[in-house]
PDB file as gemmi writes it, atoms N, CA and C in Angstrom:
CRYST1    1.000    1.000    1.000  90.00  90.00  90.00 P 1                      
ATOM      1  N   MET A   1       0.744  -1.293  -0.226  1.00  0.00           N  
ATOM      2  CA  MET A   1      -0.067  -0.042  -0.020  1.00  0.00           C  
ATOM      3  C   MET A   1       0.980   1.359  -0.127  1.00  0.00           C  
ATOM      4  N   LEU A   2       2.017   1.300   0.906  1.00  0.00           N  
ATOM      5  CA  LEU A   2       2.830   2.355   0.864  1.00  0.00           C  
ATOM      6  C   LEU A   2       3.211   2.755  -0.431  1.00  0.00           C  
ATOM      7  N   PHE A   3       3.584   1.861  -1.371  1.00  0.00           N  
ATOM      8  CA  PHE A   3       4.220   2.258  -2.596  1.00  0.00           C  
ATOM      9  C   PHE A   3       3.073   2.867  -3.762  1.00  0.00           C  
ATOM     10  N   ALA A   4       2.042   2.629  -3.175  1.00  0.00           N  
ATOM     11  CA  ALA A   4       0.987   3.343  -4.265  1.00  0.00           C  
ATOM     12  C   ALA A   4       0.656   4.830  -3.688  1.00  0.00           C  
ATOM     13  N   LEU A   5       1.084   5.182  -2.368  1.00  0.00           N  
ATOM     14  CA  LEU A   5       0.740   6.551  -1.710  1.00  0.00           C  
ATOM     15  C   LEU A   5       1.387   7.624  -2.622  1.00  0.00           C  
ATOM     16  N   PRO A   6       2.663   7.544  -3.173  1.00  0.00           N  
ATOM     17  CA  PRO A   6       2.982   8.813  -3.803  1.00  0.00           C  
ATOM     18  C   PRO A   6       1.946   9.004  -5.149  1.00  0.00           C  
ATOM     19  N   ALA A   7       1.414   8.082  -5.570  1.00  0.00           N  
ATOM     20  CA  ALA A   7       0.769   8.207  -6.693  1.00  0.00           C  
ATOM     21  C   ALA A   7      -0.480   9.124  -6.338  1.00  0.00           C  
ATOM     22  N   LEU A   8      -0.808   9.197  -5.060  1.00  0.00           N  
ATOM     23  CA  LEU A   8      -1.929  10.274  -4.946  1.00  0.00           C  
ATOM     24  C   LEU A   8      -1.527  11.520  -4.662  1.00  0.00           C  
ATOM     25  N   CYS A   9      -0.288  11.949  -4.685  1.00  0.00           N  
ATOM     26  CA  CYS A   9       0.276  13.266  -4.416  1.00  0.00           C  
ATOM     27  C   CYS A   9       0.042  13.947  -5.665  1.00  0.00           C  
ATOM     28  N   GLY A  10      -1.133  14.459  -5.971  1.00  0.00           N  
ATOM     29  CA  GLY A  10      -1.427  14.994  -7.298  1.00  0.00           C  
ATOM     30  C   GLY A  10      -0.884  16.554  -7.157  1.00  0.00           C  
ATOM     31  N   PRO A  11      -1.233  17.244  -8.000  1.00  0.00           N  
ATOM     32  CA  PRO A  11      -0.668  18.763  -8.310  1.00  0.00           C  
ATOM     33  C   PRO A  11      -1.218  19.570  -7.001  1.00  0.00           C  
ATOM     34  N   GLN A  12      -2.494  19.218  -6.448  1.00  0.00           N  
ATOM     35  CA  GLN A  12      -2.868  19.991  -5.418  1.00  0.00           C  
ATOM     36  C   GLN A  12      -2.012  20.000  -4.149  1.00  0.00           C  
ATOM     37  N   LEU A  13      -1.323  18.639  -3.964  1.00  0.00           N  
ATOM     38  CA  LEU A  13      -0.612  18.358  -2.874  1.00  0.00           C  
ATOM     39  C   LEU A  13       0.747  18.586  -3.102  1.00  0.00           C  
ATOM     40  N   LEU A  14       1.014  19.104  -4.103  1.00  0.00           N  
ATOM     41  CA  LEU A  14       2.578  19.417  -4.320  1.00  0.00           C  
ATOM     42  C   LEU A  14       2.694  20.606  -4.773  1.00  0.00           C  
ATOM     43  N   ASP A  15       1.708  21.403  -4.743  1.00  0.00           N  
ATOM     44  CA  ASP A  15       1.663  22.901  -4.843  1.00  0.00           C  
ATOM     45  C   ASP A  15       1.654  23.700  -3.473  1.00  0.00           C  
ATOM     46  N   HIS A  16       2.874  24.165  -3.087  1.00  0.00           N  
ATOM     47  CA  HIS A  16       3.009  24.919  -1.777  1.00  0.00           C  
ATOM     48  C   HIS A  16       2.732  26.296  -1.919  1.00  0.00           C  
ATOM     49  N   SER A  17       2.134  26.778  -2.811  1.00  0.00           N  
ATOM     50  CA  SER A  17       1.923  28.280  -2.978  1.00  0.00           C  
ATOM     51  C   SER A  17       1.142  28.733  -1.759  1.00  0.00           C  
ATOM     52  N   ALA A  18       1.077  30.069  -1.388  1.00  0.00           N  
ATOM     53  CA  ALA A  18      -0.038  30.407  -0.232  1.00  0.00           C  
ATOM     54  C   ALA A  18      -1.453  30.382  -0.476  1.00  0.00           C  
ATOM     55  N   ALA A  19      -1.818  30.400  -1.783  1.00  0.00           N  
ATOM     56  CA  ALA A  19      -3.133  30.204  -2.192  1.00  0.00           C  
ATOM     57  C   ALA A  19      -3.537  28.704  -1.925  1.00  0.00           C  
ATOM     58  N   SER A  20      -2.759  27.828  -2.612  1.00  0.00           N  
ATOM     59  CA  SER A  20      -2.964  26.187  -2.268  1.00  0.00           C  
ATOM     60  C   SER A  20      -2.993  26.049  -0.859  1.00  0.00           C  
ATOM     61  N   LEU A  21      -2.165  26.462  -0.007  1.00  0.00           N  
ATOM     62  CA  LEU A  21      -2.033  26.090   1.452  1.00  0.00           C  
ATOM     63  C   LEU A  21      -3.215  26.737   2.084  1.00  0.00           C  
ATOM     64  N   LEU A  22      -3.670  27.813   1.557  1.00  0.00           N  
ATOM     65  CA  LEU A  22      -4.909  28.472   2.462  1.00  0.00           C  
ATOM     66  C   LEU A  22      -6.149  27.468   1.933  1.00  0.00           C  
ATOM     67  N   ARG A  23      -6.059  27.139   0.616  1.00  0.00           N  
ATOM     68  CA  ARG A  23      -7.361  26.112   0.103  1.00  0.00           C  
ATOM     69  C   ARG A  23      -7.356  24.850   0.803  1.00  0.00           C  
ATOM     70  N   LEU A  24      -6.091  24.250   0.974  1.00  0.00           N  
ATOM     71  CA  LEU A  24      -6.220  22.961   1.575  1.00  0.00           C  
ATOM     72  C   LEU A  24      -6.150  23.029   3.063  1.00  0.00           C  
ATOM     73  N   LEU A  25      -5.641  23.792   3.560  1.00  0.00           N  
ATOM     74  CA  LEU A  25      -5.544  23.924   5.245  1.00  0.00           C  
ATOM     75  C   LEU A  25      -6.663  24.635   5.819  1.00  0.00           C  
ATOM     76  N   LEU A  26      -7.668  25.360   5.172  1.00  0.00           N  
ATOM     77  CA  LEU A  26      -8.659  26.214   5.788  1.00  0.00           C  
ATOM     78  C   LEU A  26      -9.735  26.064   4.857  1.00  0.00           C  
ATOM     79  N   LEU A  27      -9.815  26.673   3.904  1.00  0.00           N  
ATOM     80  CA  LEU A  27     -11.051  26.824   3.053  1.00  0.00           C  
ATOM     81  C   LEU A  27     -11.646  25.570   2.752  1.00  0.00           C  
ATOM     82  N   ALA A  28     -11.138  24.561   2.188  1.00  0.00           N  
ATOM     83  CA  ALA A  28     -11.640  23.312   2.016  1.00  0.00           C  
ATOM     84  C   ALA A  28     -12.138  22.586   3.142  1.00  0.00           C  
ATOM     85  N   PRO A  29     -11.344  22.305   4.314  1.00  0.00           N  
ATOM     86  CA  PRO A  29     -11.889  21.763   5.340  1.00  0.00           C  
ATOM     87  C   PRO A  29     -13.115  22.342   5.945  1.00  0.00           C  
ATOM     88  N   LEU A  30     -13.021  23.752   6.086  1.00  0.00           N  
ATOM     89  CA  LEU A  30     -14.346  24.556   6.630  1.00  0.00           C  
ATOM     90  C   LEU A  30     -15.502  24.412   5.561  1.00  0.00           C  
ATOM     91  N   LEU A  31     -15.423  24.530   4.436  1.00  0.00           N  
ATOM     92  CA  LEU A  31     -16.599  24.385   3.640  1.00  0.00           C  
ATOM     93  C   LEU A  31     -16.956  23.016   3.366  1.00  0.00           C  
ATOM     94  N   GLU A  32     -16.188  22.169   3.120  1.00  0.00           N  
ATOM     95  CA  GLU A  32     -16.504  20.371   2.943  1.00  0.00           C  
ATOM     96  C   GLU A  32     -17.077  20.171   4.260  1.00  0.00           C  
ATOM     97  N   GLU A  33     -16.699  20.478   5.363  1.00  0.00           N  
ATOM     98  CA  GLU A  33     -17.227  19.767   6.498  1.00  0.00           C  
ATOM     99  C   GLU A  33     -18.383  20.337   6.917  1.00  0.00           C  
ATOM    100  N   TRP A  34     -18.551  21.804   6.650  1.00  0.00           N  
ATOM    101  CA  TRP A  34     -20.065  22.794   6.777  1.00  0.00           C  
ATOM    102  C   TRP A  34     -21.004  21.858   6.089  1.00  0.00           C  
ATOM    103  N   ILE A  35     -20.893  21.749   4.730  1.00  0.00           N  
ATOM    104  CA  ILE A  35     -21.713  21.058   3.836  1.00  0.00           C  
ATOM    105  C   ILE A  35     -22.165  19.711   3.991  1.00  0.00           C  
ATOM    106  N   VAL A  36     -21.004  18.784   4.210  1.00  0.00           N  
ATOM    107  CA  VAL A  36     -21.462  17.451   4.451  1.00  0.00           C  
ATOM    108  C   VAL A  36     -21.642  17.108   5.774  1.00  0.00           C  
ATOM    109  N   ARG A  37     -21.224  17.616   6.757  1.00  0.00           N  
ATOM    110  CA  ARG A  37     -21.486  17.235   8.232  1.00  0.00           C  
ATOM    111  C   ARG A  37     -22.550  18.173   8.591  1.00  0.00           C  
ATOM    112  N   ALA A  38     -22.279  19.389   8.774  1.00  0.00           N  
ATOM    113  CA  ALA A  38     -23.425  20.324   9.327  1.00  0.00           C  
ATOM    114  C   ALA A  38     -24.949  20.160   8.165  1.00  0.00           C  
ATOM    115  N   GLY A  39     -24.541  20.058   7.104  1.00  0.00           N  
ATOM    116  CA  GLY A  39     -25.450  19.990   6.336  1.00  0.00           C  
ATOM    117  C   GLY A  39     -26.180  18.488   6.086  1.00  0.00           C  
ATOM    118  N   LEU A  40     -25.611  17.874   5.126  1.00  0.00           N  
ATOM    119  CA  LEU A  40     -26.059  16.374   4.623  1.00  0.00           C  
ATOM    120  C   LEU A  40     -25.991  15.496   6.037  1.00  0.00           C  
ATOM    121  N   GLN A  41     -25.051  15.284   6.828  1.00  0.00           N  
ATOM    122  CA  GLN A  41     -25.049  14.425   7.741  1.00  0.00           C  
ATOM    123  C   GLN A  41     -26.007  14.763   8.910  1.00  0.00           C  
ATOM    124  N   GLU A  42     -26.309  15.949   9.306  1.00  0.00           N  
ATOM    125  CA  GLU A  42     -27.172  16.521  10.138  1.00  0.00           C  
ATOM    126  C   GLU A  42     -28.464  16.380   9.847  1.00  0.00           C  
ATOM    127  N   TRP A  43     -28.783  16.282   8.415  1.00  0.00           N  
ATOM    128  CA  TRP A  43     -30.446  16.104   7.845  1.00  0.00           C  
ATOM    129  C   TRP A  43     -30.540  14.511   8.125  1.00  0.00           C  
ATOM    130  N   LEU A  44     -29.551  13.913   7.775  1.00  0.00           N  
ATOM    131  CA  LEU A  44     -29.906  12.323   7.971  1.00  0.00           C  
ATOM    132  C   LEU A  44     -30.090  11.972   9.276  1.00  0.00           C  
ATOM    133  N   MET A  45     -29.441  12.483  10.098  1.00  0.00           N  
ATOM    134  CA  MET A  45     -29.279  12.143  11.769  1.00  0.00           C  
ATOM    135  C   MET A  45     -30.832  12.551  12.312  1.00  0.00           C  
ATOM    136  N   ARG A  46     -31.253  13.676  11.812  1.00  0.00           N  
ATOM    137  CA  ARG A  46     -32.558  13.954  12.283  1.00  0.00           C  
ATOM    138  C   ARG A  46     -33.637  13.311  11.643  1.00  0.00           C  
ATOM    139  N   ARG A  47     -33.558  12.295  10.814  1.00  0.00           N  
ATOM    140  CA  ARG A  47     -34.381  11.691  10.420  1.00  0.00           C  
ATOM    141  C   ARG A  47     -34.529  10.193  10.854  1.00  0.00           C  
ATOM    142  N   ARG A  48     -33.505  10.085  11.638  1.00  0.00           N  
ATOM    143  CA  ARG A  48     -33.256   8.848  12.465  1.00  0.00           C  
ATOM    144  C   ARG A  48     -33.078   7.732  11.394  1.00  0.00           C  
ATOM    145  N   LEU A  49     -32.192   7.915  10.650  1.00  0.00           N  
ATOM    146  CA  LEU A  49     -31.831   6.763   9.709  1.00  0.00           C  
ATOM    147  C   LEU A  49     -30.906   5.815  10.473  1.00  0.00           C  
ATOM    148  N   HIS A  50     -30.876   4.686   9.599  1.00  0.00           N  
ATOM    149  CA  HIS A  50     -29.945   3.636  10.076  1.00  0.00           C  
ATOM    150  C   HIS A  50     -28.374   4.572  10.124  1.00  0.00           C  
ATOM    151  N   ALA A  51     -27.779   3.930  10.959  1.00  0.00           N  
ATOM    152  CA  ALA A  51     -26.149   4.480  11.287  1.00  0.00           C  
ATOM    153  C   ALA A  51     -25.560   4.393   9.652  1.00  0.00           C  
ATOM    154  N   ALA A  52     -25.806   3.131   9.070  1.00  0.00           N  
ATOM    155  CA  ALA A  52     -24.791   2.904   7.824  1.00  0.00           C  
ATOM    156  C   ALA A  52     -25.141   4.136   6.813  1.00  0.00           C  
ATOM    157  N   LEU A  53     -26.502   4.591   6.692  1.00  0.00           N  
ATOM    158  CA  LEU A  53     -26.941   5.502   5.815  1.00  0.00           C  
ATOM    159  C   LEU A  53     -26.347   6.767   6.458  1.00  0.00           C  
ATOM    160  N   VAL A  54     -26.630   6.872   7.482  1.00  0.00           N  
ATOM    161  CA  VAL A  54     -26.088   8.212   8.224  1.00  0.00           C  
ATOM    162  C   VAL A  54     -24.496   8.542   8.160  1.00  0.00           C  
ATOM    163  N   LEU A  55     -23.719   7.385   8.117  1.00  0.00           N  
ATOM    164  CA  LEU A  55     -22.238   7.730   7.946  1.00  0.00           C  
ATOM    165  C   LEU A  55     -21.970   7.425   6.511  1.00  0.00           C  
ATOM    166  N   GLY A  56     -22.575   6.456   5.861  1.00  0.00           N  
ATOM    167  CA  GLY A  56     -21.996   5.932   4.440  1.00  0.00           C  
ATOM    168  C   GLY A  56     -22.472   7.233   3.319  1.00  0.00           C  
ATOM    169  N   VAL A  57     -23.491   7.666   3.462  1.00  0.00           N  
ATOM    170  CA  VAL A  57     -23.854   8.538   2.334  1.00  0.00           C  
ATOM    171  C   VAL A  57     -23.011   9.960   2.569  1.00  0.00           C  
ATOM    172  N   PRO A  58     -22.788  10.496   3.635  1.00  0.00           N  
ATOM    173  CA  PRO A  58     -22.094  11.826   3.549  1.00  0.00           C  
ATOM    174  C   PRO A  58     -20.558  11.355   3.275  1.00  0.00           C  
ATOM    175  N   ALA A  59     -20.131  10.115   3.771  1.00  0.00           N  
ATOM    176  CA  ALA A  59     -18.841   9.831   3.233  1.00  0.00           C  
ATOM    177  C   ALA A  59     -18.536   9.770   1.818  1.00  0.00           C  
ATOM    178  N   LEU A  60     -19.559   9.182   0.952  1.00  0.00           N  
ATOM    179  CA  LEU A  60     -19.528   9.041  -0.152  1.00  0.00           C  
ATOM    180  C   LEU A  60     -19.587  10.408  -0.949  1.00  0.00           C  
ATOM    181  N   ALA A  61     -20.429  11.074  -0.448  1.00  0.00           N  
ATOM    182  CA  ALA A  61     -20.476  12.567  -0.915  1.00  0.00           C  
ATOM    183  C   ALA A  61     -19.261  13.316  -0.682  1.00  0.00           C  
ATOM    184  N   PHE A  62     -18.575  13.121   0.404  1.00  0.00           N  
ATOM    185  CA  PHE A  62     -17.423  13.745   0.752  1.00  0.00           C  
ATOM    186  C   PHE A  62     -16.183  13.157  -0.372  1.00  0.00           C  
ATOM    187  N   SER A  63     -16.446  11.998  -0.615  1.00  0.00           N  
ATOM    188  CA  SER A  63     -15.302  11.264  -1.707  1.00  0.00           C  
ATOM    189  C   SER A  63     -15.534  11.839  -2.861  1.00  0.00           C  
ATOM    190  N   LEU A  64     -16.879  11.855  -3.411  1.00  0.00           N  
ATOM    191  CA  LEU A  64     -17.001  12.666  -4.797  1.00  0.00           C  
ATOM    192  C   LEU A  64     -16.920  13.905  -4.829  1.00  0.00           C  
ATOM    193  N   LEU A  65     -16.854  14.884  -3.722  1.00  0.00           N  
ATOM    194  CA  LEU A  65     -16.016  16.055  -3.846  1.00  0.00           C  
ATOM    195  C   LEU A  65     -14.648  16.290  -4.287  1.00  0.00           C  
ATOM    196  N   HIS A  66     -14.127  15.038  -4.079  1.00  0.00           N  
ATOM    197  CA  HIS A  66     -12.614  14.986  -4.472  1.00  0.00           C  
ATOM    198  C   HIS A  66     -12.293  14.353  -6.082  1.00  0.00           C  
ATOM    199  N   VAL A  67     -13.543  14.398  -6.700  1.00  0.00           N  
ATOM    200  CA  VAL A  67     -13.319  13.464  -8.149  1.00  0.00           C  
ATOM    201  C   VAL A  67     -12.293  14.316  -9.012  1.00  0.00           C  
ATOM    202  N   ALA A  68     -12.263  15.607  -8.961  1.00  0.00           N  
ATOM    203  CA  ALA A  68     -11.359  16.427  -9.908  1.00  0.00           C  
ATOM    204  C   ALA A  68      -9.971  15.928  -9.404  1.00  0.00           C  
ATOM    205  N   SER A  69      -9.631  15.481  -8.464  1.00  0.00           N  
ATOM    206  CA  SER A  69      -8.204  15.038  -7.947  1.00  0.00           C  
ATOM    207  C   SER A  69      -7.900  13.574  -8.836  1.00  0.00           C  
ATOM    208  N   GLY A  70      -8.937  13.050  -9.314  1.00  0.00           N  
ATOM    209  CA  GLY A  70      -8.914  11.432  -9.766  1.00  0.00           C  
ATOM    210  C   GLY A  70      -9.742  10.575  -8.795  1.00  0.00           C  
ATOM    211  N   TRP A  71      -9.769   9.408  -9.480  1.00  0.00           N  
ATOM    212  CA  TRP A  71     -10.459   8.341  -8.830  1.00  0.00           C  
ATOM    213  C   TRP A  71      -9.655   7.736  -7.532  1.00  0.00           C  
ATOM    214  N   GLN A  72      -8.296   7.821  -7.661  1.00  0.00           N  
ATOM    215  CA  GLN A  72      -7.581   7.410  -6.630  1.00  0.00           C  
ATOM    216  C   GLN A  72      -7.762   7.874  -5.371  1.00  0.00           C  
ATOM    217  N   ALA A  73      -7.924   9.531  -5.589  1.00  0.00           N  
ATOM    218  CA  ALA A  73      -8.157  10.416  -4.429  1.00  0.00           C  
ATOM    219  C   ALA A  73      -9.615  10.177  -3.900  1.00  0.00           C  
ATOM    220  N   VAL A  74     -10.508   9.866  -4.804  1.00  0.00           N  
ATOM    221  CA  VAL A  74     -12.072   9.647  -4.386  1.00  0.00           C  
ATOM    222  C   VAL A  74     -11.755   8.333  -3.416  1.00  0.00           C  
ATOM    223  N   THR A  75     -11.350   7.628  -3.855  1.00  0.00           N  
ATOM    224  CA  THR A  75     -10.990   6.196  -2.973  1.00  0.00           C  
ATOM    225  C   THR A  75     -10.285   6.504  -1.656  1.00  0.00           C  
ATOM    226  N   ALA A  76      -9.245   7.098  -1.683  1.00  0.00           N  
ATOM    227  CA  ALA A  76      -8.227   7.400  -0.715  1.00  0.00           C  
ATOM    228  C   ALA A  76      -8.950   8.111   0.464  1.00  0.00           C  
ATOM    229  N   VAL A  77     -10.061   9.062   0.099  1.00  0.00           N  
ATOM    230  CA  VAL A  77     -10.563   9.831   1.250  1.00  0.00           C  
ATOM    231  C   VAL A  77     -11.744   9.308   1.656  1.00  0.00           C  
ATOM    232  N   LEU A  78     -12.214   8.071   1.178  1.00  0.00           N  
ATOM    233  CA  LEU A  78     -13.677   7.717   1.715  1.00  0.00           C  
ATOM    234  C   LEU A  78     -13.432   7.142   3.180  1.00  0.00           C  
ATOM    235  N   LEU A  79     -12.064   6.511   3.498  1.00  0.00           N  
ATOM    236  CA  LEU A  79     -11.992   6.130   4.977  1.00  0.00           C  
ATOM    237  C   LEU A  79     -12.091   7.440   5.927  1.00  0.00           C  
ATOM    238  N   PRO A  80     -11.104   8.233   5.591  1.00  0.00           N  
ATOM    239  CA  PRO A  80     -11.194   9.599   6.450  1.00  0.00           C  
ATOM    240  C   PRO A  80     -12.640  10.173   6.471  1.00  0.00           C  
ATOM    241  N   GLY A  81     -13.295  10.131   5.265  1.00  0.00           N  
ATOM    242  CA  GLY A  81     -14.726  10.606   5.511  1.00  0.00           C  
ATOM    243  C   GLY A  81     -15.397  10.123   6.341  1.00  0.00           C  
ATOM    244  N   LEU A  82     -15.342   8.619   6.363  1.00  0.00           N  
ATOM    245  CA  LEU A  82     -16.176   7.994   7.462  1.00  0.00           C  
ATOM    246  C   LEU A  82     -15.814   8.342   9.068  1.00  0.00           C  
ATOM    247  N   ALA A  83     -14.222   8.515   9.061  1.00  0.00           N  
ATOM    248  CA  ALA A  83     -13.889   8.797  10.370  1.00  0.00           C  
ATOM    249  C   ALA A  83     -14.320  10.218  10.721  1.00  0.00           C  
ATOM    250  N   PHE A  84     -14.278  11.320   9.726  1.00  0.00           N  
ATOM    251  CA  PHE A  84     -15.140  12.529  10.088  1.00  0.00           C  
ATOM    252  C   PHE A  84     -16.482  12.456  10.476  1.00  0.00           C  
ATOM    253  N   GLY A  85     -17.206  11.427   9.629  1.00  0.00           N  
ATOM    254  CA  GLY A  85     -18.476  11.219  10.020  1.00  0.00           C  
ATOM    255  C   GLY A  85     -18.953  10.594  11.439  1.00  0.00           C  
ATOM    256  N   LEU A  86     -17.805   9.798  11.926  1.00  0.00           N  
ATOM    257  CA  LEU A  86     -17.900   9.344  13.503  1.00  0.00           C  
ATOM    258  C   LEU A  86     -17.613  10.499  14.357  1.00  0.00           C  
ATOM    259  N   VAL A  87     -16.729  11.377  14.107  1.00  0.00           N  
ATOM    260  CA  VAL A  87     -16.515  12.506  15.117  1.00  0.00           C  
ATOM    261  C   VAL A  87     -17.718  13.266  15.139  1.00  0.00           C  
ATOM    262  N   TYR A  88     -18.427  13.534  13.946  1.00  0.00           N  
ATOM    263  CA  TYR A  88     -19.481  14.227  13.951  1.00  0.00           C  
ATOM    264  C   TYR A  88     -20.720  13.833  14.655  1.00  0.00           C  
ATOM    265  N   ARG A  89     -20.553  12.393  14.650  1.00  0.00           N  
ATOM    266  CA  ARG A  89     -21.804  11.711  15.407  1.00  0.00           C  
ATOM    267  C   ARG A  89     -21.459  11.634  16.660  1.00  0.00           C  
ATOM    268  N   ARG A  90     -20.481  11.807  17.022  1.00  0.00           N  
ATOM    269  CA  ARG A  90     -20.127  11.877  18.459  1.00  0.00           C  
ATOM    270  C   ARG A  90     -20.198  12.998  19.117  1.00  0.00           C  
ATOM    271  N   TRP A  91     -19.646  13.966  18.716  1.00  0.00           N  
ATOM    272  CA  TRP A  91     -19.631  15.208  19.260  1.00  0.00           C  
ATOM    273  C   TRP A  91     -20.618  16.706  18.600  1.00  0.00           C  
ATOM    274  N   ARG A  92     -20.994  16.149  17.370  1.00  0.00           N  
ATOM    275  CA  ARG A  92     -22.013  16.829  16.639  1.00  0.00           C  
ATOM    276  C   ARG A  92     -21.525  18.505  16.569  1.00  0.00           C  
ATOM    277  N   ASP A  93     -20.378  18.619  16.181  1.00  0.00           N  
ATOM    278  CA  ASP A  93     -19.625  19.942  15.967  1.00  0.00           C  
ATOM    279  C   ASP A  93     -18.799  19.785  14.683  1.00  0.00           C  
ATOM    280  N   TRP A  94     -19.226  20.386  13.674  1.00  0.00           N  
ATOM    281  CA  TRP A  94     -18.757  20.444  12.459  1.00  0.00           C  
ATOM    282  C   TRP A  94     -17.359  20.956  12.491  1.00  0.00           C  
ATOM    283  N   ARG A  95     -17.116  22.062  13.063  1.00  0.00           N  
ATOM    284  CA  ARG A  95     -15.901  22.869  13.493  1.00  0.00           C  
ATOM    285  C   ARG A  95     -14.671  21.798  13.808  1.00  0.00           C  
ATOM    286  N   LEU A  96     -15.031  20.731  14.726  1.00  0.00           N  
ATOM    287  CA  LEU A  96     -14.146  19.731  15.000  1.00  0.00           C  
ATOM    288  C   LEU A  96     -13.685  18.814  13.886  1.00  0.00           C  
ATOM    289  N   CYS A  97     -14.787  18.566  13.097  1.00  0.00           N  
ATOM    290  CA  CYS A  97     -14.411  17.693  11.996  1.00  0.00           C  
ATOM    291  C   CYS A  97     -13.622  18.654  10.984  1.00  0.00           C  
ATOM    292  N   ALA A  98     -13.948  19.652  10.666  1.00  0.00           N  
ATOM    293  CA  ALA A  98     -13.030  20.806   9.864  1.00  0.00           C  
ATOM    294  C   ALA A  98     -11.607  20.662  10.470  1.00  0.00           C  
ATOM    295  N   LEU A  99     -11.292  20.844  11.856  1.00  0.00           N  
ATOM    296  CA  LEU A  99      -9.847  20.778  12.254  1.00  0.00           C  
ATOM    297  C   LEU A  99      -9.193  19.333  11.961  1.00  0.00           C  
ATOM    298  N   VAL A 100      -9.894  18.361  12.383  1.00  0.00           N  
ATOM    299  CA  VAL A 100      -9.489  17.108  11.874  1.00  0.00           C  
ATOM    300  C   VAL A 100      -8.925  17.021  10.318  1.00  0.00           C  
ATOM    301  N   HIS A 101     -10.082  17.218   9.571  1.00  0.00           N  
ATOM    302  CA  HIS A 101      -9.879  17.442   8.178  1.00  0.00           C  
ATOM    303  C   HIS A 101      -8.507  18.160   7.875  1.00  0.00           C  
ATOM    304  N   ALA A 102      -8.353  19.457   8.455  1.00  0.00           N  
ATOM    305  CA  ALA A 102      -7.126  20.005   7.938  1.00  0.00           C  
ATOM    306  C   ALA A 102      -6.074  19.530   8.712  1.00  0.00           C  
ATOM    307  N   LEU A 103      -5.872  18.728   9.708  1.00  0.00           N  
ATOM    308  CA  LEU A 103      -4.961  18.068  10.053  1.00  0.00           C  
ATOM    309  C   LEU A 103      -4.554  16.938   9.074  1.00  0.00           C  
ATOM    310  N   CYS A 104      -5.487  16.269   8.612  1.00  0.00           N  
ATOM    311  CA  CYS A 104      -5.314  15.113   7.662  1.00  0.00           C  
ATOM    312  C   CYS A 104      -4.582  15.870   6.254  1.00  0.00           C  
ATOM    313  N   ASN A 105      -5.400  16.619   6.081  1.00  0.00           N  
ATOM    314  CA  ASN A 105      -4.700  17.615   4.666  1.00  0.00           C  
ATOM    315  C   ASN A 105      -3.112  18.056   4.961  1.00  0.00           C  
ATOM    316  N   GLY A 106      -2.873  18.531   6.023  1.00  0.00           N  
ATOM    317  CA  GLY A 106      -1.352  18.739   6.654  1.00  0.00           C  
ATOM    318  C   GLY A 106      -0.519  17.684   6.461  1.00  0.00           C  
ATOM    319  N   PHE A 107      -0.965  16.559   6.981  1.00  0.00           N  
ATOM    320  CA  PHE A 107      -0.225  15.258   6.875  1.00  0.00           C  
ATOM    321  C   PHE A 107       0.050  14.924   5.361  1.00  0.00           C  
ATOM    322  N   ALA A 108      -0.948  15.099   4.667  1.00  0.00           N  
ATOM    323  CA  ALA A 108      -0.821  14.696   3.214  1.00  0.00           C  
ATOM    324  C   ALA A 108       0.026  15.560   2.468  1.00  0.00           C  
ATOM    325  N   LEU A 109       0.156  16.748   2.997  1.00  0.00           N  
ATOM    326  CA  LEU A 109       0.996  17.628   2.379  1.00  0.00           C  
ATOM    327  C   LEU A 109       2.472  17.427   2.636  1.00  0.00           C  
ATOM    328  N   SER A 110       2.713  17.129   4.098  1.00  0.00           N  
ATOM    329  CA  SER A 110       3.888  16.779   4.553  1.00  0.00           C  
ATOM    330  C   SER A 110       4.353  15.371   3.844  1.00  0.00           C  
ATOM    331  N   PHE A 111       3.659  14.797   3.779  1.00  0.00           N  
ATOM    332  CA  PHE A 111       3.939  13.227   3.160  1.00  0.00           C  
ATOM    333  C   PHE A 111       4.312  13.390   1.710  1.00  0.00           C  
ATOM    334  N   CYS A 112       3.670  14.162   0.932  1.00  0.00           N  
ATOM    335  CA  CYS A 112       3.933  14.466  -0.398  1.00  0.00           C  
ATOM    336  C   CYS A 112       5.183  15.298  -0.646  1.00  0.00           C  
ATOM    337  N   SER A 113       5.303  16.142   0.325  1.00  0.00           N  
ATOM    338  CA  SER A 113       6.531  17.114   0.173  1.00  0.00           C  
ATOM    339  C   SER A 113       7.732  16.454   0.520  1.00  0.00           C  
ATOM    340  N   PHE A 114       8.038  15.323   1.107  1.00  0.00           N  
ATOM    341  CA  PHE A 114       8.937  14.355   1.526  1.00  0.00           C  
ATOM    342  C   PHE A 114       9.106  13.310   0.949  1.00  0.00           C  
ATOM    343  N   SER A 115       8.049  12.785   0.083  1.00  0.00           N  
ATOM    344  CA  SER A 115       8.065  11.443  -0.766  1.00  0.00           C  
ATOM    345  C   SER A 115       9.286  11.555  -1.618  1.00  0.00           C  
ATOM    346  N   THR A 116       9.879  10.613  -1.909  1.00  0.00           N  
ATOM    347  CA  THR A 116      11.040  10.494  -3.148  1.00  0.00           C  
ATOM    348  C   THR A 116      10.275   9.572  -4.299  1.00  0.00           C  
ATOM    349  N   TYR A 117      10.616  10.007  -5.429  1.00  0.00           N  
ATOM    350  CA  TYR A 117       9.739   9.342  -6.712  1.00  0.00           C  
ATOM    351  C   TYR A 117      10.647   8.306  -7.220  1.00  0.00           C  
TER     352      TYR A 117                                                      
END                                                                             
């Protein structure tokens, strides 16, 4: 699996311009978690649907938000999307999800910065 990780380091994770860092570490986590967790997941939770739907549908939507980065990225963010959903389900605070999301993006940036091809 580790040998496949550098393939996930697309242009977005290799661009270290101020605009890209702002987008990856602040804007994307805030907007995506506000829409997916505070919006979609909260809506599903209020309808008292089965936990698989409450966690799975938002995780899939979150993954599909990354389709512009390629299908490898869509697949790679599915599990983190489920984890963010569990965080939201437990604490009901999309801002905490955004923080965890930003930390994951920071880790991905660091990994891609120090990976050798």
